Amino acid sequence: MTLVQERAESMLHCSMETLTEHLRTGLEDLAADVAHARRQEELGRLALLCFCEIRPWARRAEEECLAAKASAMSAQSVPTSRNAFLKRIDALIAELEQTCERAGLGESAANLRRARAVEPQPWGRSPT
């Protein structure tokens, strides 16, 4: 690992250690809500969480990459298929997983990873 990479990693680690308890709890709650909505394929709930909840949290926590990805999702055109929408959501969830990992919320990250692994169901059928 280069010195620049070590410093960048150290800065990320330090910034996540300084998250207030309120921000950590908010991240944990947000991750749980997103994981549940993704497992259940509640597309409307996922859209609300990704467009209206993740970005404000990320901005408060100074998680610029996560905030930028959430903003980009709301600025892009609406996907034409359910699977295309879930693909975009899953990319954002992957960034949320990394944020949880950096914050020391390994179980939340694992829940998000498992939720993303749920295969999309045909319309009209809910996952079990």
mmCIF file with all atom_site columns, C-alpha atoms in Angstrom:
data_model
loop_
_atom_site.group_PDB
_atom_site.id
_atom_site.type_symbol
_atom_site.label_atom_id
_atom_site.label_alt_id
_atom_site.label_comp_id
_atom_site.label_asym_id
_atom_site.label_entity_id
_atom_site.label_seq_id
_atom_site.pdbx_PDB_ins_code
_atom_site.Cartn_x
_atom_site.Cartn_y
_atom_site.Cartn_z
_atom_site.occupancy
_atom_site.B_iso_or_equiv
_atom_site.pdbx_formal_charge
_atom_site.auth_seq_id
_atom_site.auth_comp_id
_atom_site.auth_asym_id
_atom_site.auth_atom_id
_atom_site.pdbx_PDB_model_num
ATOM 1   C CA . MET A 1 1   ? 0.000   0.000   0.000   1.00 0.00 ? 1   MET A CA 1
ATOM 2   C CA . THR A 1 2   ? 1.386   3.402   -0.898  1.00 0.00 ? 2   THR A CA 1
ATOM 3   C CA . LEU A 1 3   ? 1.743   6.237   1.574   1.00 0.00 ? 3   LEU A CA 1
ATOM 4   C CA . VAL A 1 4   ? -1.078  8.135   -0.150  1.00 0.00 ? 4   VAL A CA 1
ATOM 5   C CA . GLN A 1 5   ? -3.388  5.112   0.107   1.00 0.00 ? 5   GLN A CA 1
ATOM 6   C CA . GLU A 1 6   ? -2.488  4.647   3.773   1.00 0.00 ? 6   GLU A CA 1
ATOM 7   C CA . ARG A 1 7   ? -3.250  8.297   4.535   1.00 0.00 ? 7   ARG A CA 1
ATOM 8   C CA . ALA A 1 8   ? -6.532  8.177   2.644   1.00 0.00 ? 8   ALA A CA 1
ATOM 9   C CA . GLU A 1 9   ? -7.554  5.002   4.475   1.00 0.00 ? 9   GLU A CA 1
ATOM 10  C CA . SER A 1 10  ? -6.530  6.536   7.789   1.00 0.00 ? 10  SER A CA 1
ATOM 11  C CA . MET A 1 11  ? -8.547  9.679   7.070   1.00 0.00 ? 11  MET A CA 1
ATOM 12  C CA . LEU A 1 12  ? -11.621 7.621   6.179   1.00 0.00 ? 12  LEU A CA 1
ATOM 13  C CA . HIS A 1 13  ? -11.230 5.538   9.313   1.00 0.00 ? 13  HIS A CA 1
ATOM 14  C CA . CYS A 1 14  ? -10.819 8.623   11.489  1.00 0.00 ? 14  CYS A CA 1
ATOM 15  C CA . SER A 1 15  ? -13.808 10.379  9.969   1.00 0.00 ? 15  SER A CA 1
ATOM 16  C CA . MET A 1 16  ? -16.035 7.349   10.566  1.00 0.00 ? 16  MET A CA 1
ATOM 17  C CA . GLU A 1 17  ? -14.819 7.036   14.156  1.00 0.00 ? 17  GLU A CA 1
ATOM 18  C CA . THR A 1 18  ? -15.949 10.585  14.789  1.00 0.00 ? 18  THR A CA 1
ATOM 19  C CA . LEU A 1 19  ? -19.538 9.931   13.736  1.00 0.00 ? 19  LEU A CA 1
ATOM 20  C CA . THR A 1 20  ? -21.800 11.037  16.515  1.00 0.00 ? 20  THR A CA 1
ATOM 21  C CA . GLU A 1 21  ? -23.916 8.414   18.194  1.00 0.00 ? 21  GLU A CA 1
ATOM 22  C CA . HIS A 1 22  ? -26.934 10.042  16.544  1.00 0.00 ? 22  HIS A CA 1
ATOM 23  C CA . LEU A 1 23  ? -25.421 9.623   13.052  1.00 0.00 ? 23  LEU A CA 1
ATOM 24  C CA . ARG A 1 24  ? -24.348 6.030   13.764  1.00 0.00 ? 24  ARG A CA 1
ATOM 25  C CA . THR A 1 25  ? -27.833 5.154   15.003  1.00 0.00 ? 25  THR A CA 1
ATOM 26  C CA . GLY A 1 26  ? -29.339 6.880   11.981  1.00 0.00 ? 26  GLY A CA 1
ATOM 27  C CA . LEU A 1 27  ? -27.090 4.879   9.653   1.00 0.00 ? 27  LEU A CA 1
ATOM 28  C CA . GLU A 1 28  ? -28.000 1.644   11.388  1.00 0.00 ? 28  GLU A CA 1
ATOM 29  C CA . ASP A 1 29  ? -31.731 2.423   11.118  1.00 0.00 ? 29  ASP A CA 1
ATOM 30  C CA . LEU A 1 30  ? -31.394 3.510   7.497   1.00 0.00 ? 30  LEU A CA 1
ATOM 31  C CA . ALA A 1 31  ? -29.493 0.331   6.589   1.00 0.00 ? 31  ALA A CA 1
ATOM 32  C CA . ALA A 1 32  ? -32.168 -1.816  8.269   1.00 0.00 ? 32  ALA A CA 1
ATOM 33  C CA . ASP A 1 33  ? -34.974 -0.009  6.425   1.00 0.00 ? 33  ASP A CA 1
ATOM 34  C CA . VAL A 1 34  ? -33.198 -0.305  3.071   1.00 0.00 ? 34  VAL A CA 1
ATOM 35  C CA . ALA A 1 35  ? -32.373 -3.985  3.605   1.00 0.00 ? 35  ALA A CA 1
ATOM 36  C CA . HIS A 1 36  ? -35.980 -4.800  4.500   1.00 0.00 ? 36  HIS A CA 1
ATOM 37  C CA . ALA A 1 37  ? -37.410 -2.872  1.561   1.00 0.00 ? 37  ALA A CA 1
ATOM 38  C CA . ARG A 1 38  ? -34.921 -4.512  -0.829  1.00 0.00 ? 38  ARG A CA 1
ATOM 39  C CA . ARG A 1 39  ? -35.666 -8.029  0.422   1.00 0.00 ? 39  ARG A CA 1
ATOM 40  C CA . GLN A 1 40  ? -39.394 -7.391  0.032   1.00 0.00 ? 40  GLN A CA 1
ATOM 41  C CA . GLU A 1 41  ? -38.855 -5.597  -3.297  1.00 0.00 ? 41  GLU A CA 1
ATOM 42  C CA . GLU A 1 42  ? -40.914 -2.644  -2.112  1.00 0.00 ? 42  GLU A CA 1
ATOM 43  C CA . LEU A 1 43  ? -39.941 -0.431  -5.030  1.00 0.00 ? 43  LEU A CA 1
ATOM 44  C CA . GLY A 1 44  ? -41.755 2.671   -3.818  1.00 0.00 ? 44  GLY A CA 1
ATOM 45  C CA . ARG A 1 45  ? -40.203 2.409   -0.367  1.00 0.00 ? 45  ARG A CA 1
ATOM 46  C CA . LEU A 1 46  ? -36.757 1.845   -1.904  1.00 0.00 ? 46  LEU A CA 1
ATOM 47  C CA . ALA A 1 47  ? -37.164 4.938   -4.060  1.00 0.00 ? 47  ALA A CA 1
ATOM 48  C CA . LEU A 1 48  ? -38.220 7.023   -1.067  1.00 0.00 ? 48  LEU A CA 1
ATOM 49  C CA . LEU A 1 49  ? -35.326 5.799   1.056   1.00 0.00 ? 49  LEU A CA 1
ATOM 50  C CA . CYS A 1 50  ? -32.724 6.195   -1.668  1.00 0.00 ? 50  CYS A CA 1
ATOM 51  C CA . PHE A 1 51  ? -33.896 9.549   -2.950  1.00 0.00 ? 51  PHE A CA 1
ATOM 52  C CA . CYS A 1 52  ? -35.060 11.196  0.277   1.00 0.00 ? 52  CYS A CA 1
ATOM 53  C CA . GLU A 1 53  ? -33.290 9.540   3.212   1.00 0.00 ? 53  GLU A CA 1
ATOM 54  C CA . ILE A 1 54  ? -29.835 8.396   2.144   1.00 0.00 ? 54  ILE A CA 1
ATOM 55  C CA . ARG A 1 55  ? -28.698 11.680  0.606   1.00 0.00 ? 55  ARG A CA 1
ATOM 56  C CA . PRO A 1 56  ? -29.575 13.893  3.610   1.00 0.00 ? 56  PRO A CA 1
ATOM 57  C CA . TRP A 1 57  ? -27.965 11.421  6.012   1.00 0.00 ? 57  TRP A CA 1
ATOM 58  C CA . ALA A 1 58  ? -24.839 11.212  3.861   1.00 0.00 ? 58  ALA A CA 1
ATOM 59  C CA . ARG A 1 59  ? -24.552 14.991  3.708   1.00 0.00 ? 59  ARG A CA 1
ATOM 60  C CA . ARG A 1 60  ? -24.878 15.337  7.488   1.00 0.00 ? 60  ARG A CA 1
ATOM 61  C CA . ALA A 1 61  ? -22.217 12.635  7.950   1.00 0.00 ? 61  ALA A CA 1
ATOM 62  C CA . GLU A 1 62  ? -19.981 14.201  5.278   1.00 0.00 ? 62  GLU A CA 1
ATOM 63  C CA . GLU A 1 63  ? -20.114 10.981  3.228   1.00 0.00 ? 63  GLU A CA 1
ATOM 64  C CA . GLU A 1 64  ? -19.672 12.781  -0.079  1.00 0.00 ? 64  GLU A CA 1
ATOM 65  C CA . CYS A 1 65  ? -19.474 9.712   -2.342  1.00 0.00 ? 65  CYS A CA 1
ATOM 66  C CA . LEU A 1 66  ? -22.704 8.251   -0.958  1.00 0.00 ? 66  LEU A CA 1
ATOM 67  C CA . ALA A 1 67  ? -24.446 11.639  -1.172  1.00 0.00 ? 67  ALA A CA 1
ATOM 68  C CA . ALA A 1 68  ? -23.296 12.110  -4.768  1.00 0.00 ? 68  ALA A CA 1
ATOM 69  C CA . LYS A 1 69  ? -24.522 8.664   -5.814  1.00 0.00 ? 69  LYS A CA 1
ATOM 70  C CA . ALA A 1 70  ? -27.916 9.254   -4.190  1.00 0.00 ? 70  ALA A CA 1
ATOM 71  C CA . SER A 1 71  ? -28.185 12.662  -5.887  1.00 0.00 ? 71  SER A CA 1
ATOM 72  C CA . ALA A 1 72  ? -27.233 11.181  -9.241  1.00 0.00 ? 72  ALA A CA 1
ATOM 73  C CA . MET A 1 73  ? -29.997 8.586   -8.925  1.00 0.00 ? 73  MET A CA 1
ATOM 74  C CA . SER A 1 74  ? -32.635 11.244  -8.481  1.00 0.00 ? 74  SER A CA 1
ATOM 75  C CA . ALA A 1 75  ? -31.266 13.260  -11.409 1.00 0.00 ? 75  ALA A CA 1
ATOM 76  C CA . GLN A 1 76  ? -31.200 10.355  -13.859 1.00 0.00 ? 76  GLN A CA 1
ATOM 77  C CA . SER A 1 77  ? -34.130 9.386   -16.013 1.00 0.00 ? 77  SER A CA 1
ATOM 78  C CA . VAL A 1 78  ? -36.522 6.837   -14.576 1.00 0.00 ? 78  VAL A CA 1
ATOM 79  C CA . PRO A 1 79  ? -35.506 3.268   -15.480 1.00 0.00 ? 79  PRO A CA 1
ATOM 80  C CA . THR A 1 80  ? -37.778 1.606   -18.001 1.00 0.00 ? 80  THR A CA 1
ATOM 81  C CA . SER A 1 81  ? -37.843 -1.755  -16.252 1.00 0.00 ? 81  SER A CA 1
ATOM 82  C CA . ARG A 1 82  ? -38.104 -3.080  -12.748 1.00 0.00 ? 82  ARG A CA 1
ATOM 83  C CA . ASN A 1 83  ? -34.793 -4.926  -13.062 1.00 0.00 ? 83  ASN A CA 1
ATOM 84  C CA . ALA A 1 84  ? -33.028 -1.768  -14.289 1.00 0.00 ? 84  ALA A CA 1
ATOM 85  C CA . PHE A 1 85  ? -34.384 0.110   -11.274 1.00 0.00 ? 85  PHE A CA 1
ATOM 86  C CA . LEU A 1 86  ? -33.194 -2.599  -8.884  1.00 0.00 ? 86  LEU A CA 1
ATOM 87  C CA . LYS A 1 87  ? -29.772 -2.590  -10.531 1.00 0.00 ? 87  LYS A CA 1
ATOM 88  C CA . ARG A 1 88  ? -29.415 1.141   -9.812  1.00 0.00 ? 88  ARG A CA 1
ATOM 89  C CA . ILE A 1 89  ? -30.698 0.690   -6.275  1.00 0.00 ? 89  ILE A CA 1
ATOM 90  C CA . ASP A 1 90  ? -28.268 -2.180  -5.682  1.00 0.00 ? 90  ASP A CA 1
ATOM 91  C CA . ALA A 1 91  ? -25.332 -0.004  -6.755  1.00 0.00 ? 91  ALA A CA 1
ATOM 92  C CA . LEU A 1 92  ? -26.365 2.585   -4.166  1.00 0.00 ? 92  LEU A CA 1
ATOM 93  C CA . ILE A 1 93  ? -26.891 -0.107  -1.542  1.00 0.00 ? 93  ILE A CA 1
ATOM 94  C CA . ALA A 1 94  ? -23.349 -1.376  -2.205  1.00 0.00 ? 94  ALA A CA 1
ATOM 95  C CA . GLU A 1 95  ? -22.023 2.109   -1.370  1.00 0.00 ? 95  GLU A CA 1
ATOM 96  C CA . LEU A 1 96  ? -24.196 2.150   1.755   1.00 0.00 ? 96  LEU A CA 1
ATOM 97  C CA . GLU A 1 97  ? -22.659 -1.222  2.730   1.00 0.00 ? 97  GLU A CA 1
ATOM 98  C CA . GLN A 1 98  ? -19.175 0.261   2.486   1.00 0.00 ? 98  GLN A CA 1
ATOM 99  C CA . THR A 1 99  ? -20.258 3.196   4.623   1.00 0.00 ? 99  THR A CA 1
ATOM 100 C CA . CYS A 1 100 ? -21.565 0.780   7.261   1.00 0.00 ? 100 CYS A CA 1
ATOM 101 C CA . GLU A 1 101 ? -18.288 -1.144  7.178   1.00 0.00 ? 101 GLU A CA 1
ATOM 102 C CA . ARG A 1 102 ? -16.259 2.038   7.710   1.00 0.00 ? 102 ARG A CA 1
ATOM 103 C CA . ALA A 1 103 ? -18.550 2.991   10.603  1.00 0.00 ? 103 ALA A CA 1
ATOM 104 C CA . GLY A 1 104 ? -17.960 -0.372  12.275  1.00 0.00 ? 104 GLY A CA 1
ATOM 105 C CA . LEU A 1 105 ? -21.493 -1.606  11.559  1.00 0.00 ? 105 LEU A CA 1
ATOM 106 C CA . GLY A 1 106 ? -20.520 -4.958  10.108  1.00 0.00 ? 106 GLY A CA 1
ATOM 107 C CA . GLU A 1 107 ? -23.850 -6.621  10.804  1.00 0.00 ? 107 GLU A CA 1
ATOM 108 C CA . SER A 1 108 ? -25.726 -3.816  9.020   1.00 0.00 ? 108 SER A CA 1
ATOM 109 C CA . ALA A 1 109 ? -23.393 -4.171  6.041   1.00 0.00 ? 109 ALA A CA 1
ATOM 110 C CA . ALA A 1 110 ? -23.951 -7.933  6.003   1.00 0.00 ? 110 ALA A CA 1
ATOM 111 C CA . ASN A 1 111 ? -27.741 -7.444  6.088   1.00 0.00 ? 111 ASN A CA 1
ATOM 112 C CA . LEU A 1 112 ? -27.515 -5.108  3.102   1.00 0.00 ? 112 LEU A CA 1
ATOM 113 C CA . ARG A 1 113 ? -25.332 -7.591  1.227   1.00 0.00 ? 113 ARG A CA 1
ATOM 114 C CA . ARG A 1 114 ? -27.833 -10.409 1.868   1.00 0.00 ? 114 ARG A CA 1
ATOM 115 C CA . ALA A 1 115 ? -30.722 -8.183  0.778   1.00 0.00 ? 115 ALA A CA 1
ATOM 116 C CA . ARG A 1 116 ? -28.978 -7.382  -2.512  1.00 0.00 ? 116 ARG A CA 1
ATOM 117 C CA . ALA A 1 117 ? -28.532 -11.101 -3.121  1.00 0.00 ? 117 ALA A CA 1
ATOM 118 C CA . VAL A 1 118 ? -32.321 -11.614 -3.275  1.00 0.00 ? 118 VAL A CA 1
ATOM 119 C CA . GLU A 1 119 ? -33.205 -12.368 -6.891  1.00 0.00 ? 119 GLU A CA 1
ATOM 120 C CA . PRO A 1 120 ? -35.937 -10.182 -8.387  1.00 0.00 ? 120 PRO A CA 1
ATOM 121 C CA . GLN A 1 121 ? -39.306 -11.891 -8.416  1.00 0.00 ? 121 GLN A CA 1
ATOM 122 C CA . PRO A 1 122 ? -41.716 -11.879 -11.343 1.00 0.00 ? 122 PRO A CA 1
ATOM 123 C CA . TRP A 1 123 ? -44.390 -9.191  -11.082 1.00 0.00 ? 123 TRP A CA 1
ATOM 124 C CA . GLY A 1 124 ? -47.195 -10.049 -8.723  1.00 0.00 ? 124 GLY A CA 1
ATOM 125 C CA . ARG A 1 125 ? -45.138 -12.454 -6.611  1.00 0.00 ? 125 ARG A CA 1
ATOM 126 C CA . SER A 1 126 ? -43.516 -11.458 -3.366  1.00 0.00 ? 126 SER A CA 1
ATOM 127 C CA . PRO A 1 127 ? -40.287 -13.065 -2.155  1.00 0.00 ? 127 PRO A CA 1
ATOM 128 C CA . THR A 1 128 ? -40.514 -15.473 0.756   1.00 0.00 ? 128 THR A CA 1
#
